[in-house]
Amino acid sequence: MVIKMENAKDYLLNRKVTLLYGISFLFIFLAAIISEILSIILDEGLLSPPIIAFHIIAFIGYVITLRYIIKKQPWIEKKNREIINNDMKKDL
């Protein structure tokens, strides 16, 4: 199976965008839900100090997670290709 370089680059770009979108959506979703829960528990508005502290910590966690995933992505892609190639050899 021969993969053209354009297709591989397009695939990797698509993979990066998908990871970025997925991680961003996860953190936005969790931040919104936890903000609502904290505002109900603390009986305060959405801009109370504990909620702002939570958002700052969540943003730092988001940046750390995103950097980690982007750094590890080439290694993960390499391992995935090795697993797929091994499975294809076993199937033959």
Tab-separated table of C-alpha atoms in Angstrom:
chain	number	residue	atom	x	y	z
A	1	MET	CA	0.000	0.000	0.000
A	2	VAL	CA	1.572	3.255	-1.154
A	3	ILE	CA	0.467	6.513	0.416
A	4	LYS	CA	1.182	9.729	-1.419
A	5	MET	CA	2.876	12.426	0.637
A	6	GLU	CA	-0.016	14.831	0.039
A	7	ASN	CA	-2.489	12.363	1.467
A	8	ALA	CA	-0.300	11.684	4.502
A	9	LYS	CA	0.107	15.412	5.177
A	10	ASP	CA	-3.621	15.957	4.754
A	11	TYR	CA	-4.330	13.068	7.110
A	12	LEU	CA	-1.954	14.391	9.776
A	13	LEU	CA	-3.399	17.901	9.494
A	14	ASN	CA	-6.913	16.503	9.769
A	15	ARG	CA	-5.846	14.452	12.791
A	16	LYS	CA	-4.350	17.514	14.523
A	17	VAL	CA	-7.473	19.592	13.888
A	18	THR	CA	-9.661	16.761	15.186
A	19	LEU	CA	-7.576	16.428	18.357
A	20	LEU	CA	-7.611	20.193	18.907
A	21	TYR	CA	-11.375	20.339	18.421
A	22	GLY	CA	-12.017	17.323	20.647
A	23	ILE	CA	-9.850	18.493	23.533
A	24	SER	CA	-11.204	22.055	23.282
A	25	PHE	CA	-14.801	20.834	23.280
A	26	LEU	CA	-14.146	18.566	26.266
A	27	PHE	CA	-12.657	21.372	28.369
A	28	ILE	CA	-15.341	23.900	27.363
A	29	PHE	CA	-18.080	21.385	28.176
A	30	LEU	CA	-16.571	20.487	31.549
A	31	ALA	CA	-15.980	24.147	32.410
A	32	ALA	CA	-19.586	25.059	31.634
A	33	ILE	CA	-21.050	22.164	33.603
A	34	ILE	CA	-18.783	22.618	36.629
A	35	SER	CA	-19.402	26.393	36.625
A	36	GLU	CA	-23.130	25.797	36.798
A	37	ILE	CA	-22.728	23.229	39.568
A	38	LEU	CA	-20.441	25.532	41.572
A	39	SER	CA	-22.837	28.465	41.172
A	40	ILE	CA	-25.694	26.318	42.487
A	41	ILE	CA	-23.668	24.892	45.390
A	42	LEU	CA	-22.128	28.226	46.411
A	43	ASP	CA	-25.369	30.129	45.735
A	44	GLU	CA	-23.446	32.843	43.912
A	45	GLY	CA	-23.308	34.201	40.401
A	46	LEU	CA	-21.176	32.825	37.588
A	47	LEU	CA	-18.325	35.247	38.340
A	48	SER	CA	-17.604	34.375	41.950
A	49	PRO	CA	-13.933	34.011	42.995
A	50	PRO	CA	-14.015	30.186	43.314
A	51	ILE	CA	-15.453	29.858	39.824
A	52	ILE	CA	-12.867	32.233	38.367
A	53	ALA	CA	-10.116	30.241	40.115
A	54	PHE	CA	-11.582	27.050	38.662
A	55	HIS	CA	-11.567	28.525	35.151
A	56	ILE	CA	-7.939	29.594	35.506
A	57	ILE	CA	-6.938	26.112	36.688
A	58	ALA	CA	-8.997	24.497	33.905
A	59	PHE	CA	-7.312	26.698	31.283
A	60	ILE	CA	-3.862	25.750	32.586
A	61	GLY	CA	-4.900	22.086	32.461
A	62	TYR	CA	-6.171	22.582	28.916
A	63	VAL	CA	-2.858	24.070	27.764
A	64	ILE	CA	-0.833	21.308	29.442
A	65	THR	CA	-3.048	18.581	27.965
A	66	LEU	CA	-2.929	20.115	24.492
A	67	ARG	CA	0.874	20.440	24.556
A	68	TYR	CA	1.253	16.857	25.772
A	69	ILE	CA	-1.027	15.466	23.054
A	70	ILE	CA	0.655	17.482	20.304
A	71	LYS	CA	4.119	16.355	21.475
A	72	LYS	CA	3.095	12.688	21.682
A	73	GLN	CA	1.100	12.627	18.433
A	74	PRO	CA	3.965	11.580	16.096
A	75	TRP	CA	4.835	8.682	18.408
A	76	ILE	CA	1.178	7.632	18.664
A	77	GLU	CA	0.765	7.779	14.877
A	78	LYS	CA	3.917	5.680	14.405
A	79	LYS	CA	2.684	3.049	16.856
A	80	ASN	CA	-0.753	2.995	15.198
A	81	ARG	CA	0.846	2.403	11.787
A	82	GLU	CA	2.963	-0.429	13.236
A	83	ILE	CA	-0.107	-2.075	14.766
A	84	ILE	CA	-2.074	-1.760	11.524
A	85	ASN	CA	0.817	-3.195	9.492
A	86	ASN	CA	1.174	-6.114	11.935
A	87	ASP	CA	-2.565	-6.802	11.739
A	88	MET	CA	-2.455	-6.733	7.939
A	89	LYS	CA	0.438	-9.235	7.946
A	90	LYS	CA	-1.479	-11.535	10.309
A	91	ASP	CA	-4.568	-11.381	8.095
A	92	LEU	CA	-2.566	-12.518	5.061
